[in-house]
């Protein structure tokens, strides 16, 4: 099956610093990548969709200057949480899909804790 | 009315039971349907993918889609404690469109 690797799996950072999360498709070309946020015992909340080589499309209410998404290649997308604050603490998950396919494959998730 | 509804559970069953997980939806344009399993603090894992109506079987898992009723189901036969997880349904109208996820059903299979 298709494998998506997300790194780091867990990160703790100080308030005001920036954190970068990487999402890689290991055995397929990810033409589209999605970034989600998930609160405890809740479903996935889509933050943004990115297509390789294009600017990300953000969902309503998601600050694009705070959550910087880069999808520079067909195997790598990054999410940078800038000037993190404790309220940004959450579980962030990426997923990737290749062209012509409906199903998407998820990374392992990153638990971000801002102290 | 939410676009995709799913019984949140938790659903507890004894080991070996047949489990039925269900989602209803309101958008008749949906034609791509997926079931994901998510263990605690992990990313979702794709279990089943179905296009349009019909049944699909993979090992102990069977996915059913009834587009006329806007209803999809996932059946798990001979359930195991390792099946204890949250199950998410997801669907889209076209393969290029974002998914809409259900809220998830928490399943516990008791030994």
Short mmCIF file of C-alpha atoms in Angstrom, two decimals:
data_model
loop_
_atom_site.label_atom_id
_atom_site.label_comp_id
_atom_site.label_asym_id
_atom_site.label_seq_id
_atom_site.Cartn_x
_atom_site.Cartn_y
_atom_site.Cartn_z
CA UNK A 1 0.00 0.00 0.00
CA UNK A 2 0.91 3.62 -0.32
CA UNK A 3 3.03 5.01 2.50
CA UNK A 4 3.01 8.52 3.83
CA UNK A 5 5.66 9.45 6.37
CA UNK A 6 5.15 12.40 8.70
CA UNK A 7 7.87 13.84 10.88
CA UNK A 8 8.26 14.58 13.73
CA UNK A 9 5.69 12.45 15.52
CA UNK A 10 5.87 14.65 18.59
CA UNK A 11 7.27 18.11 19.23
CA UNK A 12 7.30 20.47 22.17
CA UNK A 13 8.18 24.08 21.53
CA UNK A 14 8.20 27.37 23.38
CA UNK A 15 5.55 29.96 22.79
CA UNK A 16 6.58 32.37 20.04
CA UNK A 17 8.79 29.96 18.14
CA UNK A 18 8.05 28.29 14.80
CA UNK A 19 7.71 24.59 14.12
CA UNK A 20 7.98 22.77 10.80
CA UNK A 21 6.22 19.47 10.12
CA UNK A 22 7.17 17.37 7.10
CA UNK A 23 4.95 15.03 5.13
CA UNK A 24 6.49 12.71 2.54
CA UNK A 25 4.93 10.22 0.16
CA UNK A 26 7.43 7.37 0.03
CA UNK A 27 6.26 5.23 -2.87
CA UNK A 28 3.97 7.39 -4.98
CA UNK A 29 3.76 10.90 -6.36
CA UNK A 30 1.47 13.05 -4.28
CA UNK A 31 -0.15 15.55 -6.59
CA UNK A 32 -2.41 16.71 -3.78
CA UNK A 33 -1.71 16.90 -0.07
CA UNK A 34 -4.10 17.78 2.72
CA UNK A 35 -3.37 19.09 6.19
CA UNK A 36 -5.75 18.42 9.06
CA UNK A 37 -5.99 19.34 12.68
CA UNK A 38 -7.63 17.04 15.18
CA UNK A 39 -8.72 17.82 18.72
CA UNK A 40 -9.14 15.03 21.30
CA UNK A 41 -12.08 12.74 20.55
CA UNK A 42 -13.09 14.83 17.55
CA UNK A 43 -12.97 14.21 13.85
CA UNK A 44 -10.50 15.65 11.38
CA UNK A 45 -10.71 19.33 10.56
CA UNK A 46 -9.34 20.19 7.12
CA UNK A 47 -6.97 23.13 7.29
CA UNK A 48 -5.71 23.40 3.73
CA UNK A 49 -5.24 21.62 0.43
CA UNK A 50 -2.07 21.93 -1.59
CA UNK A 51 -1.28 20.87 -5.12
CA UNK A 52 2.33 20.41 -6.16
CA UNK A 53 3.80 23.66 -7.39
CA UNK A 54 0.78 25.77 -6.46
CA UNK A 55 -0.20 27.87 -3.48
CA UNK A 56 -2.22 26.10 -0.85
CA UNK A 57 -5.96 26.65 -0.58
CA UNK A 58 -6.93 27.34 3.02
CA UNK A 59 -10.25 26.55 4.63
CA UNK A 60 -12.31 29.35 6.05
CA UNK A 61 -11.03 30.48 9.41
CA UNK A 62 -7.50 29.09 8.97
CA UNK A 63 -4.85 31.81 9.06
CA UNK A 64 -2.57 31.32 6.07
CA UNK A 65 0.13 33.55 7.55
CA UNK A 66 0.22 31.43 10.67
CA UNK A 67 0.08 28.03 9.04
CA UNK A 68 2.50 28.15 6.12
CA UNK A 69 2.18 25.28 3.69
CA UNK A 70 4.71 24.45 1.01
CA UNK A 71 4.31 21.67 -1.55
CA UNK A 72 7.42 22.14 -3.63
CA UNK A 73 7.78 18.59 -4.92
CA UNK A 74 5.63 15.57 -5.70
CA UNK A 75 6.82 13.80 -2.58
CA UNK A 76 7.11 16.50 0.06
CA UNK A 77 4.84 19.02 1.73
CA UNK A 78 5.62 21.01 4.85
CA UNK A 79 3.44 22.79 7.38
CA UNK A 80 5.10 25.53 9.41
CA UNK A 81 3.30 26.82 12.47
CA UNK A 82 4.67 30.31 12.93
CA UNK A 83 4.85 32.14 16.25
CA UNK A 84 3.19 29.21 17.97
CA UNK A 85 0.96 29.78 20.97
CA UNK A 86 -0.47 27.28 23.47
CA UNK A 87 -3.82 27.31 21.63
CA UNK A 88 -2.01 25.88 18.60
CA UNK A 89 -1.31 22.72 20.58
CA UNK A 90 -3.04 19.91 18.73
CA UNK A 91 -2.63 16.79 16.62
CA UNK A 92 -1.72 17.67 13.02
CA UNK A 93 -2.11 15.06 10.29
CA UNK A 94 -1.26 15.15 6.60
CA UNK A 95 -2.67 13.02 3.83
CA UNK A 96 -1.62 12.57 0.22
CA UNK A 97 -3.34 11.56 -2.96
CA UNK A 98 -2.05 10.85 -6.44
CA UNK A 99 -3.67 12.11 -9.62
CA UNK A 100 -6.75 10.26 -10.84
CA UNK A 101 -7.31 8.52 -7.52
CA UNK A 102 -10.02 9.36 -5.01
CA UNK A 103 -8.55 7.68 -1.94
CA UNK A 104 -5.93 9.39 0.19
CA UNK A 105 -3.33 7.99 2.54
CA UNK A 106 -2.47 9.52 5.88
CA UNK A 107 0.72 10.16 7.76
CA UNK A 108 1.17 9.10 11.37
CA UNK A 109 0.36 12.53 12.74
CA UNK A 110 2.33 15.07 14.76
CA UNK A 111 1.43 15.98 18.30
CA UNK A 112 2.40 19.59 18.87
CA UNK A 113 2.60 20.98 22.37
CA UNK A 114 3.34 24.67 22.80
CA UNK A 115 4.49 25.64 26.29
CA UNK B 1 -28.27 18.74 9.19
CA UNK B 2 -24.62 17.77 8.89
CA UNK B 3 -23.42 16.66 5.49
CA UNK B 4 -22.24 13.29 6.85
CA UNK B 5 -23.61 11.74 10.01
CA UNK B 6 -22.25 8.82 11.95
CA UNK B 7 -23.18 7.30 15.28
CA UNK B 8 -20.37 8.48 17.60
CA UNK B 9 -20.65 5.48 19.92
CA UNK B 10 -18.84 4.26 21.85
CA UNK B 11 -19.87 0.86 20.59
CA UNK B 12 -18.79 -2.10 22.70
CA UNK B 13 -19.02 -5.67 21.43
CA UNK B 14 -17.63 -9.03 22.57
CA UNK B 15 -14.79 -10.61 20.65
CA UNK B 16 -16.04 -12.60 17.66
CA UNK B 17 -19.14 -10.47 17.13
CA UNK B 18 -20.19 -9.00 13.80
CA UNK B 19 -19.94 -5.23 13.90
CA UNK B 20 -21.98 -2.88 11.75
CA UNK B 21 -20.82 0.70 11.36
CA UNK B 22 -22.93 3.15 9.42
CA UNK B 23 -22.90 6.61 7.84
CA UNK B 24 -25.67 8.62 6.27
CA UNK B 25 -25.14 11.59 4.01
CA UNK B 26 -27.18 14.30 2.40
CA UNK B 27 -25.25 15.13 -0.80
CA UNK B 28 -26.51 12.90 -3.61
CA UNK B 29 -23.46 13.83 -5.69
CA UNK B 30 -21.13 11.75 -3.49
CA UNK B 31 -19.88 8.70 -5.36
CA UNK B 32 -16.47 7.91 -3.81
CA UNK B 33 -16.68 6.34 -0.38
CA UNK B 34 -13.93 5.38 2.02
CA UNK B 35 -13.62 3.86 5.46
CA UNK B 36 -10.65 4.66 7.66
CA UNK B 37 -9.56 3.16 10.98
CA UNK B 38 -7.79 5.41 13.45
CA UNK B 39 -6.03 4.15 16.54
CA UNK B 40 -5.53 6.59 19.39
CA UNK B 41 -2.88 9.20 18.59
CA UNK B 42 -2.20 7.78 15.15
CA UNK B 43 -3.08 8.84 11.63
CA UNK B 44 -6.10 7.20 9.94
CA UNK B 45 -5.48 4.04 7.95
CA UNK B 46 -7.44 3.36 4.77
CA UNK B 47 -9.51 0.19 5.14
CA UNK B 48 -11.91 0.20 2.22
CA UNK B 49 -12.54 2.28 -0.87
CA UNK B 50 -15.73 1.96 -2.92
CA UNK B 51 -16.93 3.72 -6.01
CA UNK B 52 -20.69 4.19 -6.48
CA UNK B 53 -23.14 1.62 -5.17
CA UNK B 54 -22.51 -1.99 -4.30
CA UNK B 55 -20.54 -4.22 -2.00
CA UNK B 56 -16.83 -4.76 -1.58
CA UNK B 57 -15.19 -7.39 0.56
CA UNK B 58 -11.63 -7.57 1.89
CA UNK B 59 -10.91 -10.26 4.43
CA UNK B 60 -13.08 -9.68 7.50
CA UNK B 61 -14.30 -6.32 6.20
CA UNK B 62 -17.24 -5.67 3.89
CA UNK B 63 -18.25 -2.22 2.69
CA UNK B 64 -21.73 -1.55 1.35
CA UNK B 65 -22.98 1.54 -0.43
CA UNK B 66 -26.65 2.27 -1.03
CA UNK B 67 -26.76 5.52 -2.94
CA UNK B 68 -30.55 5.47 -3.25
CA UNK B 69 -30.78 5.65 0.54
CA UNK B 70 -27.62 7.76 0.96
CA UNK B 71 -26.34 5.16 3.38
CA UNK B 72 -23.04 3.33 3.66
CA UNK B 73 -21.97 0.56 6.00
CA UNK B 74 -18.84 -1.23 7.10
CA UNK B 75 -19.21 -4.75 8.48
CA UNK B 76 -16.48 -6.40 10.51
CA UNK B 77 -16.76 -10.17 10.92
CA UNK B 78 -15.12 -12.11 13.74
CA UNK B 79 -14.18 -8.88 15.49
CA UNK B 80 -10.92 -8.85 17.42
CA UNK B 81 -9.68 -6.68 20.30
CA UNK B 82 -7.19 -5.24 17.80
CA UNK B 83 -10.17 -3.80 15.89
CA UNK B 84 -10.79 -1.42 18.81
CA UNK B 85 -10.37 2.01 17.25
CA UNK B 86 -12.31 4.93 15.84
CA UNK B 87 -13.80 4.31 12.40
CA UNK B 88 -14.26 7.25 10.06
CA UNK B 89 -16.27 7.29 6.88
CA UNK B 90 -15.26 9.75 4.17
CA UNK B 91 -16.77 10.62 0.82
CA UNK B 92 -16.41 12.92 -2.16
CA UNK B 93 -18.27 13.74 -5.34
CA UNK B 94 -15.28 13.63 -7.66
CA UNK B 95 -11.83 12.12 -7.31
CA UNK B 96 -10.27 15.55 -7.32
CA UNK B 97 -12.50 16.93 -4.58
CA UNK B 98 -11.78 17.17 -0.89
CA UNK B 99 -13.32 14.50 1.30
CA UNK B 100 -16.06 15.08 3.79
CA UNK B 101 -15.48 13.04 6.91
CA UNK B 102 -18.00 11.67 9.33
CA UNK B 103 -17.38 12.41 13.03
CA UNK B 104 -16.20 8.83 13.66
CA UNK B 105 -17.51 5.88 15.68
CA UNK B 106 -15.46 4.60 18.60
CA UNK B 107 -15.46 0.81 18.72
CA UNK B 108 -14.32 -1.36 21.60
CA UNK B 109 -14.03 -5.12 21.12
CA UNK B 110 -13.89 -6.81 24.49
CA UNK B 111 -11.88 -10.03 24.94
#
